Short mmCIF file of C-alpha atoms in Angstrom, two decimals:
data_model
loop_
_atom_site.label_atom_id
_atom_site.label_comp_id
_atom_site.label_asym_id
_atom_site.label_seq_id
_atom_site.Cartn_x
_atom_site.Cartn_y
_atom_site.Cartn_z
CA MET A 1 -3.49 -19.33 -34.29
CA ARG A 2 -0.81 -20.62 -31.99
CA THR A 3 -1.76 -21.41 -28.41
CA LEU A 4 -0.09 -19.35 -25.71
CA LYS A 5 1.04 -21.45 -22.77
CA VAL A 6 0.86 -20.23 -19.20
CA ALA A 7 2.69 -21.60 -16.16
CA LEU A 8 1.13 -20.84 -12.79
CA LEU A 9 3.39 -20.67 -9.74
CA GLY A 10 1.23 -21.07 -6.66
CA CYS A 11 -2.25 -22.43 -6.18
CA GLY A 12 -3.47 -20.75 -3.01
CA VAL A 13 -6.30 -18.26 -2.66
CA VAL A 14 -5.23 -16.19 -5.67
CA GLY A 15 -3.66 -18.92 -7.80
CA SER A 16 -6.71 -21.16 -7.64
CA GLU A 17 -8.91 -18.28 -8.79
CA VAL A 18 -6.57 -17.53 -11.69
CA ALA A 19 -6.75 -21.18 -12.77
CA ARG A 20 -10.54 -21.18 -12.48
CA TYR A 21 -10.94 -18.06 -14.59
CA LEU A 22 -8.57 -19.38 -17.25
CA ASP A 23 -10.97 -22.31 -17.58
CA THR A 24 -14.37 -20.63 -17.22
CA HIS A 25 -13.48 -17.55 -19.29
CA ALA A 26 -11.42 -19.34 -21.94
CA ALA A 27 -13.56 -18.24 -24.89
CA GLU A 28 -13.61 -14.59 -23.83
CA LEU A 29 -9.87 -14.57 -23.17
CA THR A 30 -9.23 -16.07 -26.60
CA ALA A 31 -11.36 -13.39 -28.25
CA ARG A 32 -9.67 -10.56 -26.35
CA ILE A 33 -6.12 -11.81 -26.85
CA GLY A 34 -6.50 -13.09 -30.41
CA ALA A 35 -5.23 -16.59 -29.59
CA PRO A 36 -6.11 -19.41 -27.18
CA VAL A 37 -4.46 -19.53 -23.77
CA GLU A 38 -3.60 -22.88 -22.23
CA LEU A 39 -2.72 -23.55 -18.61
CA ALA A 40 0.37 -25.71 -19.13
CA GLY A 41 1.26 -26.43 -15.51
CA VAL A 42 0.68 -25.43 -11.91
CA ALA A 43 3.56 -25.48 -9.42
CA VAL A 44 2.55 -26.26 -5.83
CA ARG A 45 4.56 -26.70 -2.65
CA ARG A 46 2.97 -29.98 -1.58
CA ASP A 47 1.47 -33.01 -3.32
CA GLY A 48 -1.74 -34.65 -2.29
CA LEU A 49 -3.85 -31.63 -1.34
CA PRO A 50 -7.24 -31.24 -3.04
CA ARG A 51 -7.12 -28.71 -5.91
CA PRO A 52 -10.74 -28.48 -7.10
CA GLY A 53 -11.13 -27.80 -10.81
CA ILE A 54 -7.44 -28.29 -11.68
CA PRO A 55 -6.57 -31.47 -13.61
CA GLU A 56 -4.12 -33.57 -11.61
CA HIS A 57 -1.73 -33.96 -14.53
CA LEU A 58 -1.06 -30.18 -14.47
CA LEU A 59 0.16 -30.19 -10.86
CA THR A 60 3.86 -30.36 -10.09
CA THR A 61 6.17 -29.65 -7.19
CA ASP A 62 9.01 -28.96 -9.64
CA ALA A 63 8.63 -25.23 -10.20
CA ASP A 64 12.11 -24.99 -11.74
CA GLY A 65 11.27 -27.67 -14.29
CA LEU A 66 8.06 -25.87 -15.19
CA VAL A 67 9.63 -22.46 -15.89
CA THR A 68 12.56 -23.96 -17.84
CA ARG A 69 10.44 -26.06 -20.24
CA GLY A 70 11.11 -23.66 -23.08
CA ASP A 71 7.54 -23.66 -24.44
CA ILE A 72 6.08 -21.42 -21.73
CA ASP A 73 5.02 -17.97 -22.93
CA VAL A 74 3.92 -16.42 -19.63
CA VAL A 75 4.68 -17.29 -16.02
CA VAL A 76 2.16 -16.12 -13.40
CA GLU A 77 3.88 -15.84 -10.00
CA VAL A 78 1.60 -15.80 -6.96
CA ILE A 79 3.73 -17.68 -4.42
CA GLY A 80 4.96 -14.53 -2.61
CA GLY A 81 8.20 -14.21 -0.68
CA LEU A 82 11.55 -12.94 -1.91
CA ASP A 83 14.43 -15.24 -2.80
CA ARG A 84 12.55 -18.21 -4.26
CA ALA A 85 10.17 -16.02 -6.24
CA ARG A 86 13.02 -13.87 -7.56
CA ASP A 87 14.99 -16.92 -8.72
CA LEU A 88 11.99 -18.39 -10.53
CA ILE A 89 11.15 -15.08 -12.20
CA THR A 90 14.69 -14.47 -13.44
CA THR A 91 14.87 -18.08 -14.67
CA ALA A 92 11.62 -17.54 -16.56
CA PHE A 93 13.09 -14.42 -18.20
CA ALA A 94 16.16 -16.38 -19.29
CA HIS A 95 13.91 -18.96 -20.97
CA GLY A 96 11.93 -16.38 -22.91
CA ALA A 97 8.84 -16.16 -20.73
CA SER A 98 7.16 -12.93 -19.68
CA VAL A 99 6.04 -12.70 -16.06
CA VAL A 100 2.88 -11.51 -14.33
CA SER A 101 3.34 -11.18 -10.57
CA ALA A 102 1.27 -10.22 -7.54
CA ASN A 103 4.36 -10.09 -5.31
CA LYS A 104 4.43 -6.61 -3.76
CA ALA A 105 7.31 -7.37 -1.37
CA LEU A 106 9.58 -8.56 -4.17
CA ILE A 107 8.69 -5.76 -6.58
CA ALA A 108 9.22 -3.14 -3.88
CA ALA A 109 12.59 -4.59 -2.91
CA GLU A 110 14.02 -5.56 -6.30
CA GLY A 111 11.74 -4.10 -8.96
CA ALA A 112 14.51 -2.15 -10.72
CA ALA A 113 16.75 -5.23 -11.08
CA LEU A 114 13.83 -7.35 -12.28
CA HIS A 115 12.86 -4.77 -14.89
CA THR A 116 16.46 -4.71 -16.09
CA GLY A 117 16.41 -8.50 -16.38
CA ALA A 118 13.14 -8.50 -18.29
CA ALA A 119 14.43 -5.87 -20.73
CA ALA A 120 17.67 -7.78 -21.28
CA HIS A 121 15.71 -10.84 -22.39
CA GLY A 122 13.07 -8.95 -24.38
CA VAL A 123 10.14 -9.98 -22.18
CA ASP A 124 7.53 -8.27 -20.03
CA LEU A 125 7.15 -7.86 -16.26
CA TYR A 126 3.67 -6.78 -15.17
CA TYR A 127 2.39 -6.55 -11.58
CA GLU A 128 -0.90 -4.66 -11.37
CA ALA A 129 -2.09 -7.12 -8.71
CA ALA A 130 0.79 -6.18 -6.38
CA VAL A 131 -1.01 -3.00 -5.27
CA ALA A 132 -4.68 -2.62 -4.27
CA GLY A 133 -6.05 -5.93 -5.51
CA ALA A 134 -8.69 -5.47 -8.20
CA ILE A 135 -8.29 -1.68 -8.47
CA PRO A 136 -6.71 -0.64 -11.81
CA LEU A 137 -4.07 1.73 -10.52
CA LEU A 138 -0.53 1.04 -11.73
CA ARG A 139 -1.39 1.05 -15.42
CA PRO A 140 -3.30 4.36 -15.22
CA LEU A 141 -0.32 5.88 -13.41
CA ARG A 142 2.18 4.45 -15.87
CA GLU A 143 0.22 4.89 -19.11
CA SER A 144 -2.95 6.99 -18.81
CA LEU A 145 -1.16 9.75 -16.88
CA ALA A 146 2.14 9.41 -18.76
CA GLY A 147 1.69 12.84 -20.33
CA ASP A 148 0.75 14.50 -17.06
CA ARG A 149 2.70 15.40 -13.93
CA VAL A 150 1.62 13.53 -10.81
CA ASN A 151 2.20 15.54 -7.66
CA ARG A 152 0.65 13.41 -4.94
CA VAL A 153 -0.63 9.91 -4.32
CA LEU A 154 -2.59 9.51 -1.09
CA GLY A 155 -4.30 6.25 -0.30
CA ILE A 156 -5.63 3.46 1.86
CA VAL A 157 -3.82 0.40 0.50
CA ASN A 158 -4.26 -2.15 3.26
CA GLY A 159 -7.71 -3.60 3.91
CA THR A 160 -6.88 -5.20 7.27
CA THR A 161 -5.88 -1.94 8.93
CA ASN A 162 -8.78 -0.07 7.40
CA PHE A 163 -11.18 -2.69 8.78
CA VAL A 164 -9.64 -2.44 12.25
CA LEU A 165 -9.71 1.37 12.31
CA ASP A 166 -13.24 1.41 10.93
CA LYS A 167 -14.42 -0.89 13.73
CA MET A 168 -12.68 1.27 16.32
CA ASP A 169 -14.51 4.25 14.86
CA SER A 170 -17.99 2.76 14.41
CA LEU A 171 -18.15 0.58 17.54
CA GLY A 172 -15.94 2.51 19.92
CA ALA A 173 -13.77 -0.60 20.25
CA ASP A 174 -10.16 -0.52 21.36
CA TYR A 175 -7.40 -1.83 19.10
CA PRO A 176 -7.12 -5.40 20.50
CA GLN A 177 -10.87 -5.91 20.32
CA ALA A 178 -11.11 -4.65 16.73
CA LEU A 179 -8.15 -6.79 15.64
CA LYS A 180 -9.74 -9.85 17.22
CA GLU A 181 -12.89 -9.31 15.15
CA ALA A 182 -10.83 -8.78 11.99
CA THR A 183 -9.04 -12.08 12.61
CA ALA A 184 -12.28 -13.96 13.29
CA LEU A 185 -13.75 -12.71 9.99
CA GLY A 186 -10.61 -13.60 8.01
CA TYR A 187 -9.53 -10.01 7.31
CA ALA A 188 -6.38 -10.39 9.42
CA GLU A 189 -3.80 -13.18 9.31
CA ALA A 190 -2.99 -15.26 12.37
CA ASP A 191 0.20 -13.18 12.48
CA PRO A 192 -1.00 -9.71 11.42
CA THR A 193 2.38 -7.99 11.81
CA ALA A 194 2.91 -7.21 8.11
CA ASP A 195 -0.42 -5.42 7.99
CA VAL A 196 -0.76 -3.69 11.36
CA GLU A 197 2.86 -2.53 11.49
CA GLY A 198 2.62 -1.00 8.00
CA HIS A 199 5.05 -3.29 6.15
CA ASP A 200 2.48 -4.28 3.53
CA ALA A 201 1.45 -0.68 2.89
CA ALA A 202 5.10 0.46 2.75
CA ALA A 203 5.88 -2.00 -0.03
CA LYS A 204 2.89 -0.74 -2.00
CA ALA A 205 3.87 2.89 -1.37
CA ALA A 206 7.35 2.23 -2.77
CA ILE A 207 5.84 0.78 -5.95
CA LEU A 208 3.35 3.63 -6.34
CA ALA A 209 5.98 6.33 -5.79
CA GLY A 210 8.41 4.74 -8.22
CA ILE A 211 5.82 4.75 -11.00
CA ALA A 212 4.23 8.11 -10.17
CA PHE A 213 7.53 10.00 -10.00
CA ASP A 214 9.75 8.00 -12.41
CA THR A 215 12.24 7.53 -9.61
CA ARG A 216 13.72 4.46 -7.99
CA VAL A 217 12.10 4.12 -4.57
CA ARG A 218 13.02 1.16 -2.38
CA VAL A 219 10.92 -0.10 0.48
CA GLN A 220 13.67 0.94 2.91
CA ASP A 221 13.20 4.54 1.68
CA VAL A 222 9.62 4.54 2.99
CA HIS A 223 8.96 5.91 6.47
CA ARG A 224 6.69 3.38 8.18
CA GLU A 225 4.46 3.48 11.24
CA GLY A 226 1.67 1.01 12.00
CA ILE A 227 -1.64 1.27 13.82
CA THR A 228 -0.80 -0.64 17.02
CA GLY A 229 -0.36 2.61 18.95
CA ILE A 230 -3.75 4.02 17.95
CA THR A 231 -6.12 4.13 20.91
CA ALA A 232 -9.84 4.63 21.41
CA ALA A 233 -8.92 8.09 22.75
CA ASP A 234 -7.27 8.93 19.40
CA ILE A 235 -10.42 7.90 17.55
CA THR A 236 -12.55 10.01 19.91
CA ALA A 237 -10.28 13.01 19.44
CA ALA A 238 -10.50 12.61 15.67
CA LYS A 239 -14.29 12.54 15.81
CA ALA A 240 -14.31 15.69 17.92
CA ALA A 241 -12.18 17.38 15.25
CA GLY A 242 -14.46 16.20 12.43
CA CYS A 243 -11.96 13.61 11.22
CA ALA A 244 -11.46 9.88 10.80
CA VAL A 245 -8.21 8.01 11.46
CA LYS A 246 -6.81 6.04 8.52
CA LEU A 247 -3.52 4.30 7.79
CA LEU A 248 -2.35 6.27 4.77
CA ALA A 249 0.31 5.72 2.14
CA ILE A 250 1.46 9.18 1.08
CA CYS A 251 3.77 9.86 -1.86
CA GLU A 252 4.48 13.53 -2.58
CA ARG A 253 6.58 15.49 -5.01
CA GLY A 254 8.63 18.15 -3.22
CA THR A 255 8.01 21.83 -3.89
CA ASP A 256 11.68 22.06 -4.89
CA GLY A 257 10.97 19.87 -7.91
CA ALA A 258 13.96 17.67 -7.12
CA SER A 259 12.71 15.48 -4.29
CA VAL A 260 9.91 13.21 -3.13
CA THR A 261 8.70 11.97 0.23
CA VAL A 262 7.19 8.53 0.73
CA ARG A 263 5.58 7.56 4.02
CA VAL A 264 3.06 5.24 5.65
CA HIS A 265 1.48 6.18 8.96
CA PRO A 266 -1.87 6.71 10.69
CA ALA A 267 -3.38 10.15 10.12
CA MET A 268 -6.52 12.10 10.88
CA ILE A 269 -8.32 12.99 7.67
CA PRO A 270 -11.35 15.35 7.46
CA LEU A 271 -14.71 13.62 7.09
CA GLU A 272 -15.40 15.61 3.92
CA HIS A 273 -12.37 14.05 2.21
CA PRO A 274 -13.34 11.08 -0.04
CA LEU A 275 -10.90 8.74 1.72
CA ALA A 276 -12.65 9.26 5.05
CA ALA A 277 -15.71 7.44 3.67
CA VAL A 278 -13.79 4.26 2.74
CA ARG A 279 -15.13 1.62 5.11
CA GLY A 280 -14.39 -1.99 6.00
CA ALA A 281 -11.62 -3.80 4.13
CA PHE A 282 -11.85 -1.67 1.00
CA ASN A 283 -8.95 0.27 -0.54
CA ALA A 284 -8.93 3.67 -2.21
CA VAL A 285 -6.19 5.83 -3.71
CA PHE A 286 -6.42 9.55 -4.37
CA VAL A 287 -4.17 10.90 -7.16
CA GLU A 288 -3.45 14.57 -7.77
CA ALA A 289 -1.96 15.62 -11.13
CA ASP A 290 -1.39 18.93 -12.90
CA ALA A 291 -3.75 18.46 -15.83
CA ALA A 292 -6.07 15.68 -14.67
CA GLY A 293 -6.65 17.27 -11.29
CA GLN A 294 -7.94 14.96 -8.58
CA LEU A 295 -8.73 11.30 -9.32
CA MET A 296 -9.90 8.57 -6.98
CA PHE A 297 -9.58 4.80 -7.46
CA TYR A 298 -11.74 2.64 -5.19
CA GLY A 299 -12.55 -1.03 -4.76
CA PRO A 300 -11.69 -4.33 -3.02
CA GLY A 301 -7.99 -4.35 -2.27
CA ALA A 302 -7.45 -8.05 -1.57
CA GLY A 303 -9.04 -11.49 -1.85
CA GLY A 304 -8.73 -14.30 -4.34
CA ALA A 305 -11.16 -13.21 -7.04
CA PRO A 306 -10.39 -9.44 -6.95
CA THR A 307 -6.64 -10.03 -7.12
CA ALA A 308 -7.09 -12.64 -9.86
CA SER A 309 -8.94 -9.99 -11.87
CA SER A 310 -5.82 -7.83 -11.93
CA VAL A 311 -3.60 -10.83 -12.71
CA LEU A 312 -5.78 -11.74 -15.69
CA GLY A 313 -5.80 -8.15 -16.93
CA ASP A 314 -2.00 -8.24 -16.98
CA LEU A 315 -2.07 -11.68 -18.59
CA VAL A 316 -4.20 -10.39 -21.48
CA ALA A 317 -1.84 -7.44 -22.02
CA VAL A 318 1.28 -9.61 -21.92
CA CYS A 319 -0.20 -12.20 -24.27
CA ARG A 320 -1.17 -9.50 -26.77
CA ASN A 321 2.41 -8.23 -26.64
CA LYS A 322 3.69 -11.78 -27.27
CA LEU A 323 1.55 -12.12 -30.38
CA ALA A 324 2.64 -8.70 -31.65
CA GLY A 325 6.30 -9.41 -30.94
CA VAL A 326 6.67 -6.36 -28.69
CA THR A 327 7.01 -5.59 -25.01
CA GLY A 328 5.07 -3.11 -22.94
CA PRO A 329 6.45 -0.09 -21.07
CA GLY A 330 8.96 -0.91 -18.38
CA ALA A 331 10.03 1.03 -15.32
CA THR A 332 11.47 4.48 -15.87
CA THR A 333 13.74 6.20 -13.37
CA TYR A 334 14.90 9.09 -15.52
CA ALA A 335 13.77 11.71 -12.99
CA GLU A 336 16.22 10.51 -10.32
CA LEU A 337 14.48 12.54 -7.61
CA THR A 338 15.93 12.47 -4.09
CA VAL A 339 13.86 10.66 -1.47
CA ARG A 340 13.82 13.00 1.53
CA PRO A 341 13.85 11.68 5.12
CA MET A 342 10.79 11.86 7.33
CA GLY A 343 12.37 14.46 9.58
CA GLU A 344 12.05 17.01 6.76
CA VAL A 345 8.39 16.27 6.02
CA VAL A 346 6.05 19.18 6.77
CA THR A 347 2.56 18.35 8.04
CA ARG A 348 0.05 19.19 10.76
CA TYR A 349 -0.39 17.30 14.03
CA HIS A 350 -2.87 16.44 16.71
CA VAL A 351 -1.10 16.19 20.08
CA GLY A 352 -2.81 14.91 23.23
CA LEU A 353 -1.34 15.76 26.63
CA ASP A 354 -2.22 14.84 30.21
CA VAL A 355 -1.46 17.98 32.25
CA ALA A 356 -1.90 19.53 35.67
CA ASP A 357 -4.89 21.81 36.23
CA ARG A 358 -3.10 25.05 36.96
CA PRO A 359 -3.04 28.59 35.52
CA ALA A 360 -0.69 29.50 32.66
CA LEU A 361 0.21 25.89 31.80
CA LEU A 362 -1.34 26.21 28.34
CA ALA A 363 0.83 29.27 27.71
CA GLU A 364 3.90 27.31 28.82
CA VAL A 365 3.05 24.46 26.45
CA ALA A 366 2.51 26.90 23.59
CA THR A 367 5.85 28.55 24.37
CA VAL A 368 7.72 25.23 24.24
CA LEU A 369 6.13 24.43 20.89
CA ALA A 370 6.94 27.90 19.53
CA GLU A 371 10.56 27.61 20.60
CA HIS A 372 10.82 24.59 18.32
CA GLY A 373 9.08 26.28 15.41
CA VAL A 374 5.66 24.71 16.01
CA SER A 375 2.63 26.99 16.39
CA VAL A 376 -0.75 26.01 17.82
CA GLU A 377 -3.80 26.32 15.57
CA SER A 378 -6.44 25.24 18.10
CA PHE A 379 -6.75 23.56 21.47
CA ASN A 380 -9.33 21.87 23.65
CA GLN A 381 -8.85 21.49 27.40
CA ARG A 382 -11.00 19.27 29.62
CA ARG A 383 -10.76 18.75 33.36
CA HIS A 384 -10.73 15.29 34.86
CA GLU A 385 -9.98 13.92 38.31
CA GLY A 386 -6.36 14.75 39.06
CA GLY A 387 -5.71 17.12 36.18
CA CYS A 388 -6.67 18.00 32.61
CA SER A 389 -6.53 16.51 29.15
CA LEU A 390 -5.23 18.94 26.56
CA ALA A 391 -5.71 18.36 22.82
CA LEU A 392 -3.72 20.57 20.43
CA SER A 393 -3.87 20.95 16.67
CA THR A 394 -0.76 22.51 15.16
CA HIS A 395 -0.03 24.50 12.07
CA GLU A 396 2.38 22.87 9.62
CA ALA A 397 5.75 21.89 11.02
CA THR A 398 8.51 19.46 10.17
CA ASP A 399 8.48 16.05 11.77
CA ALA A 400 11.86 16.79 13.34
CA ALA A 401 10.60 20.03 14.92
CA LEU A 402 7.49 18.38 16.37
CA SER A 403 9.51 15.46 17.74
CA ALA A 404 11.95 17.83 19.46
CA ALA A 405 9.09 19.87 20.91
CA VAL A 406 7.35 16.78 22.30
CA ASP A 407 10.60 15.57 23.87
CA THR A 408 10.87 18.91 25.66
CA LEU A 409 7.22 18.79 26.75
CA ARG A 410 7.80 15.41 28.37
CA GLY A 411 10.24 17.09 30.74
CA THR A 412 8.10 20.16 31.41
CA ALA A 413 6.69 20.61 34.90
CA GLY A 414 2.95 20.06 34.91
CA VAL A 415 2.95 17.83 31.82
CA HIS A 416 2.22 14.35 33.12
CA GLY A 417 2.44 12.59 29.79
CA VAL A 418 1.90 12.63 26.02
CA THR A 419 -1.22 10.58 25.32
CA SER A 420 -1.23 10.74 21.52
CA ILE A 421 0.50 12.14 18.46
CA VAL A 422 -1.38 11.73 15.18
CA ARG A 423 -0.63 13.56 11.94
CA ILE A 424 -3.39 15.47 10.14
CA GLU A 425 -3.64 15.07 6.36
CA GLY A 426 -6.05 16.04 3.61
CA ARG A 427 -6.46 19.73 4.39
#
């Protein structure tokens, strides 16, 4: 049996766990693959830092030299970022190495070009770890459901935002307080922008939609809203409506059969929906398909060991392909569905208004909404000092129609302000 050589790019939280498992699970990996796997080198940014469990002779700051050695079978890329990671991956392809990556931002931005490069050189590109950590999700979508028709993917794919929203819900905390706790516990980065503004989830949504619908979806095609505007009042309103607020990635096939919509935004979801019960920093993705029906994938969505689990699963698959002299399934974009803009998306809404306490104002508000094609399903009005708070739930309407209606309401006499707008999903 020939030994398969692996180059590891990056030795942070995930990379160090990959290296550890390659050592501690060597016998099992050999049995599953059919040949031994050897860690041939580990590229790091800086010399001199302690790397427990990794022999010093394997460490190098010359990542280019490592991927161009010519004897490397698989490159594992866990350094993140765009340009540098892309250059190293394409160089690895050119030197005959398959690649396993956890780089969601790169795959979302340039996945199609990378797949083309891998195919041109007869190698694999796998990236299960790029979405939802340890949860097996991309391969079931690509392979297990290949004979089915996926219509919707709805999920919580960012643990930081789910932790923050969960704390706001369970403790009655406001957003800054919940984020502070998430940071203290290590669930949020010192700069949490990528998470709380939805960038991380948008990249994952682009990847999920591309695979689910066999269509090229770029991260710039994804409508994105974060959770920074969610208030304690929004959480309270959701509870009153029997809902929880979650940051959702939503990928849907259009009823016309020729389009898809891909979006990330906070939404109220009924407590009876399985996603409403996902707590803390966990992830979960709900898939709806013609034949399979409704499926749910749940588990830890980040962290060194969980993400390393997905990396190693890909590594086993790629190594088996190497031994067999084949490559696995690549990206398919044969469907060429149109990605529709957010303004055309139809959904329901919760709208909170601060209004004057006077007769007929509710009728005036309902009239404004109706003039823009938005009808009211239910409302709740409460008096407070100086006026009333008015909470409305709408029937389905396009995003453009609701936005136009709210703009008109802001200029309506007796409407002091719009306190919240949250979409309602899962019904």
